[in-house]
XYZ file of C-alpha atoms in Angstrom:
369
model
C 95.686 88.711 117.855
C 92.240 90.152 118.552
C 90.440 93.067 116.936
C 91.054 95.313 119.940
C 94.771 95.360 119.103
C 94.118 97.391 115.947
C 91.929 99.887 117.817
C 94.627 100.342 120.488
C 97.282 100.915 117.828
C 95.240 103.709 116.276
C 95.115 105.722 119.517
C 98.616 105.163 120.844
C 102.018 106.668 120.007
C 104.136 104.418 117.783
C 107.752 104.582 116.789
C 109.269 102.490 113.993
C 112.682 102.004 112.308
C 114.601 99.782 109.741
C 116.769 96.652 110.037
C 120.467 95.893 110.421
C 120.485 92.397 111.959
C 123.177 93.087 114.556
C 123.042 90.930 117.650
C 123.829 93.656 120.207
C 121.745 94.892 123.115
C 119.765 98.031 122.350
C 119.733 100.421 125.332
C 116.459 102.233 125.987
C 116.825 105.066 128.473
C 114.145 107.468 129.534
C 112.364 109.527 132.107
C 108.816 110.078 133.295
C 107.960 113.738 133.802
C 105.185 115.048 135.985
C 105.398 112.528 138.813
C 106.322 108.859 138.946
C 105.660 107.822 142.557
C 104.488 104.204 142.829
C 104.272 103.851 139.057
C 105.152 100.624 137.286
C 106.669 100.586 133.819
C 106.340 97.408 131.781
C 108.057 96.550 128.515
C 106.093 94.101 126.373
C 106.796 92.440 123.040
C 104.304 91.553 120.343
C 104.088 87.815 119.687
C 101.686 85.685 117.700
C 98.897 85.729 120.286
C 99.300 89.264 121.610
C 101.816 90.886 123.952
C 104.093 89.195 126.455
C 106.025 90.972 129.195
C 109.762 91.265 128.531
C 110.774 93.373 131.519
C 109.198 95.373 134.310
C 110.390 97.880 136.881
C 109.145 100.218 139.589
C 110.077 103.805 138.840
C 112.398 105.708 141.129
C 111.327 109.081 142.527
C 113.180 110.902 139.747
C 111.307 108.911 137.088
C 114.479 107.728 135.364
C 114.404 104.245 133.811
C 116.513 101.995 131.584
C 115.866 98.810 129.615
C 117.976 96.686 127.288
C 116.545 94.815 124.321
C 118.794 91.838 123.718
C 119.518 90.806 120.109
C 117.285 93.485 118.580
C 115.530 92.566 115.348
C 112.365 93.770 113.644
C 109.905 93.579 116.517
C 107.020 95.476 118.013
C 107.305 96.558 121.636
C 105.009 98.383 124.007
C 105.605 100.434 127.115
C 102.786 100.428 129.632
C 103.014 103.108 132.311
C 100.599 102.202 135.078
C 97.591 104.469 135.289
C 98.982 106.845 132.689
C 100.082 106.042 129.152
C 100.738 103.414 126.522
C 103.572 103.948 124.056
C 104.388 101.651 121.153
C 107.908 101.109 119.795
C 108.835 99.127 116.708
C 112.551 98.522 116.036
C 114.571 96.622 113.469
C 118.056 96.796 114.984
C 119.387 99.875 113.167
C 119.074 102.026 116.274
C 122.145 102.708 118.398
C 120.129 103.806 121.427
C 116.593 104.918 122.179
C 115.654 107.844 124.428
C 112.065 108.000 125.655
C 110.239 110.743 127.543
C 106.841 110.203 129.120
C 105.063 113.426 130.036
C 102.317 112.738 132.553
C 101.051 116.311 132.441
C 100.738 116.395 128.652
C 100.951 113.016 126.862
C 101.127 114.762 123.466
C 104.591 115.936 124.473
C 105.795 112.394 125.115
C 108.485 111.622 122.583
C 111.212 109.279 121.416
C 114.661 109.987 120.038
C 117.058 107.635 118.278
C 114.691 106.345 115.599
C 114.288 108.263 112.340
C 110.919 106.589 111.824
C 109.586 108.454 114.848
C 109.495 111.468 112.525
C 107.052 109.654 110.265
C 104.840 108.769 113.208
C 104.908 112.308 114.534
C 103.949 113.564 111.076
C 101.017 111.173 110.956
C 99.898 112.163 114.421
C 100.244 115.875 113.625
C 98.242 115.500 110.412
C 95.522 113.616 112.281
C 95.284 116.328 114.964
C 95.065 119.040 112.312
C 92.342 117.126 110.494
C 90.304 116.729 113.697
C 90.720 120.422 114.464
C 89.563 121.446 110.980
C 86.556 119.133 111.141
C 85.497 120.470 114.545
C 85.681 124.028 113.267
C 83.650 123.220 110.163
C 81.074 121.388 112.271
C 80.570 124.501 114.354
C 80.218 126.658 111.240
C 77.796 124.158 109.697
C 75.632 124.162 112.822
C 75.448 127.945 112.786
C 74.561 127.971 109.096
C 71.896 125.323 109.603
C 70.359 127.156 112.549
C 70.242 130.385 110.568
C 68.753 128.653 107.535
C 71.625 129.705 105.272
C 71.626 126.860 102.746
C 74.190 128.549 100.470
C 76.711 128.832 103.278
C 75.964 125.276 104.388
C 76.702 124.002 100.877
C 79.966 125.951 100.831
C 80.984 124.451 104.187
C 80.165 120.983 102.891
C 82.436 121.516 99.892
C 85.198 122.773 102.205
C 84.805 119.632 104.310
C 85.288 117.276 101.381
C 88.233 119.305 100.107
C 89.986 119.292 103.494
C 89.308 115.615 104.089
C 90.730 114.789 100.679
C 93.819 116.899 101.283
C 94.492 115.432 104.721
C 93.931 111.952 103.346
C 96.457 112.483 100.565
C 98.959 113.866 103.070
C 98.528 110.741 105.200
C 99.039 108.474 102.220
C 102.160 110.322 101.146
C 103.698 109.915 104.610
C 102.846 106.220 104.473
C 104.487 105.880 101.059
C 107.586 107.768 102.198
C 107.888 105.585 105.303
C 108.390 102.382 103.299
C 110.290 100.076 103.818
C 109.866 100.682 107.544
C 106.922 99.125 109.296
C 105.605 102.644 109.797
C 103.892 102.157 106.440
C 101.711 99.430 107.924
C 100.996 101.279 111.124
C 100.049 104.396 109.166
C 97.145 102.588 107.534
C 95.271 102.942 110.814
C 95.059 106.679 110.211
C 92.922 106.047 107.111
C 89.395 104.824 106.566
C 90.626 101.311 105.874
C 87.628 100.105 103.910
C 87.311 103.231 101.771
C 91.052 103.156 101.068
C 91.197 99.409 100.557
C 93.049 99.560 97.207
C 95.746 101.765 98.721
C 95.983 99.627 101.870
C 96.244 96.481 99.774
C 99.089 98.000 97.736
C 101.025 98.876 100.900
C 100.458 95.512 102.561
C 101.603 93.700 99.414
C 105.044 95.285 99.855
C 105.490 93.399 103.127
C 104.253 89.980 102.042
C 107.658 88.499 101.270
C 110.103 89.991 103.782
C 107.772 90.445 106.758
C 105.008 87.907 106.206
C 105.852 85.976 109.385
C 106.069 89.049 111.593
C 103.017 89.332 113.898
C 102.340 92.951 112.947
C 102.603 92.341 109.206
C 100.649 89.101 109.346
C 97.791 90.939 111.084
C 97.457 93.376 108.198
C 97.940 90.673 105.584
C 95.082 88.687 107.079
C 92.982 91.827 107.336
C 93.272 92.839 103.683
C 92.850 89.255 102.521
C 89.610 89.025 104.465
C 88.423 92.406 103.201
C 89.240 91.537 99.597
C 86.486 88.938 99.677
C 84.030 91.735 100.547
C 85.451 94.484 98.346
C 83.150 96.270 95.920
C 83.117 94.253 92.729
C 83.635 90.937 94.527
C 81.073 88.178 94.448
C 78.942 88.314 97.580
C 79.517 85.351 99.919
C 76.664 82.901 99.959
C 74.050 83.117 102.693
C 71.908 80.035 103.241
C 69.903 80.276 106.461
C 66.438 79.364 107.715
C 63.552 81.714 107.101
C 60.668 82.250 109.548
C 59.083 79.032 108.266
C 62.255 77.055 109.001
C 63.062 76.458 105.337
C 66.514 77.385 104.035
C 66.732 80.424 101.792
C 69.902 81.056 99.776
C 71.086 84.478 98.645
C 72.031 82.931 95.303
C 68.363 82.074 94.702
C 67.718 85.810 94.311
C 70.058 86.215 91.307
C 68.609 88.448 88.618
C 67.584 91.114 91.125
C 69.300 93.879 93.022
C 69.389 92.640 96.605
C 69.887 94.721 99.722
C 71.300 92.468 102.432
C 70.153 94.107 105.655
C 71.816 92.944 108.882
C 69.592 93.944 111.782
C 67.937 92.693 114.994
C 64.829 93.302 117.048
C 66.959 94.566 119.954
C 68.846 97.068 117.754
C 67.256 100.499 118.231
C 69.048 102.176 115.275
C 67.888 99.290 113.076
C 64.297 99.716 114.162
C 64.508 103.474 113.615
C 65.799 102.894 110.085
C 63.114 100.319 109.223
C 60.399 102.834 108.181
C 62.781 104.275 105.584
C 63.627 100.794 104.283
C 59.914 99.941 104.129
C 59.288 103.065 102.056
C 62.122 102.192 99.662
C 60.922 98.624 99.322
C 57.377 99.690 98.513
C 58.688 102.044 95.849
C 61.044 99.612 94.118
C 59.863 96.070 94.884
C 58.409 95.775 91.387
C 61.669 96.951 89.793
C 63.785 93.810 90.265
C 64.616 94.906 93.801
C 64.598 92.587 96.817
C 65.673 92.829 100.444
C 67.124 89.951 102.427
C 66.864 90.726 106.109
C 69.476 88.835 108.137
C 68.563 88.976 111.799
C 71.152 88.731 114.563
C 68.514 87.990 117.159
C 68.779 85.266 119.754
C 65.128 84.245 119.972
C 62.642 83.502 117.223
C 59.747 85.165 119.058
C 61.540 88.525 119.273
C 62.611 88.277 115.629
C 59.141 87.476 114.275
C 57.438 90.080 116.463
C 59.763 92.803 115.155
C 59.056 91.751 111.555
C 55.327 92.055 112.189
C 55.457 95.234 114.267
C 57.617 97.076 111.723
C 55.761 95.775 108.649
C 58.827 94.189 107.042
C 57.291 92.354 104.114
C 60.511 91.295 102.392
C 62.472 88.055 102.765
C 64.066 87.167 106.114
C 66.563 84.623 107.436
C 68.326 83.971 110.727
C 70.161 81.224 112.584
C 69.477 83.097 115.866
C 73.163 83.093 116.769
C 73.607 86.838 117.486
C 77.007 88.053 116.159
C 78.126 84.428 115.962
C 75.769 84.007 113.034
C 77.333 82.235 110.085
C 76.316 85.129 107.833
C 77.658 87.766 110.244
C 81.039 86.044 110.268
C 81.116 85.753 106.476
C 80.354 89.450 106.081
C 82.555 90.552 109.015
C 79.649 92.219 110.785
C 80.775 93.834 114.052
C 77.946 96.344 114.402
C 74.425 96.804 113.078
C 72.632 98.117 111.126
C 74.859 97.100 108.232
C 73.939 96.643 104.584
C 75.398 95.287 101.355
C 73.840 96.026 97.970
C 74.243 93.173 95.459
C 73.720 93.453 91.709
C 71.777 90.905 89.606
C 74.991 88.947 88.945
C 75.643 88.582 92.677
C 78.444 91.189 92.878
C 78.798 93.687 95.726
C 78.216 97.209 94.402
C 77.753 99.273 97.610
C 78.013 98.947 101.371
C 76.322 100.489 104.393
C 73.606 102.331 102.516
C 71.017 103.876 104.812
C 68.598 106.784 104.752
C 69.389 109.333 102.015
C 72.330 107.317 100.658
C 70.106 104.268 100.096
C 67.425 106.393 98.464
C 69.944 108.105 96.192
C 71.514 104.804 95.091
C 68.168 103.200 94.273
C 67.140 106.263 92.285
C 70.422 106.022 90.403
C 69.754 102.372 89.566
C 66.035 102.494 88.790
C 65.554 106.115 87.764
């Protein structure tokens, strides 16, 4: 299953229930509101390598449709309504019948009936919408305060932001806890900042390791947390051993005894280049304080890489295998976008991630005083 699957899950409706193991057909009846002329409705099932089509039909003028899931067990299904919506449905066989409504005029009103776990999903979705609404409002207030130069009000708004984010986050986590043992618990993790809530996500995923480990949905999350555990704060940083500009191999482990900022960047990356002056300033301030930077370039050509080093005055250590995002180091550190940084302590343990600008400056001041 590819990474896009997780992103799609986070934006789509999902509906999940528990298991009974009966071998009866599960009827799924529904209707498309707001026009269904020439629309195709596909029912797909999640398998090891993605989704496969189970059934497909052309909608009648009245938008009414019906499917039957034979021998229902714990499985993940997806409805795809051509040119309109995607709706996810996870069942376990406890359902007697499923009723589905697609609303073309207002997708937020699309709904499912017949699965108690749909209530959990609707709660998650409602909490997410409320959080987004609160954040938008605070952003507007913060902009007004900033434009008027009211630093006291801006500080107050900032405190409100962190309070609201914390409250919404706790609400999300409580819904996820309450949803166990349904697979809604796993799906709900996509409503959280997965990396920041890694300990919580790991605790939820561990509940599914025995009973659901072979299920494609569960196995995706199991693999995800297992991979992230290797890069969690406090873990030993994976080794990097790549050629430097002179062609000689340089190992991250050779820098033990120093705090090391691993900086994933590239000459073609505009945000990286814009951040470089700040990193240069930090390096000049702390390079004599047991602080080193290991620049890991995701460039494709050596000429572009070396020219950027010279043009930006990057006097620290550099390595690259010139393999773009296929770089051995990028794969080890699960780098999907740059700039990206990892801060390593003198013992080789990860202590912070994605430090840039003020956050990098603040952390270095905390370490070195």
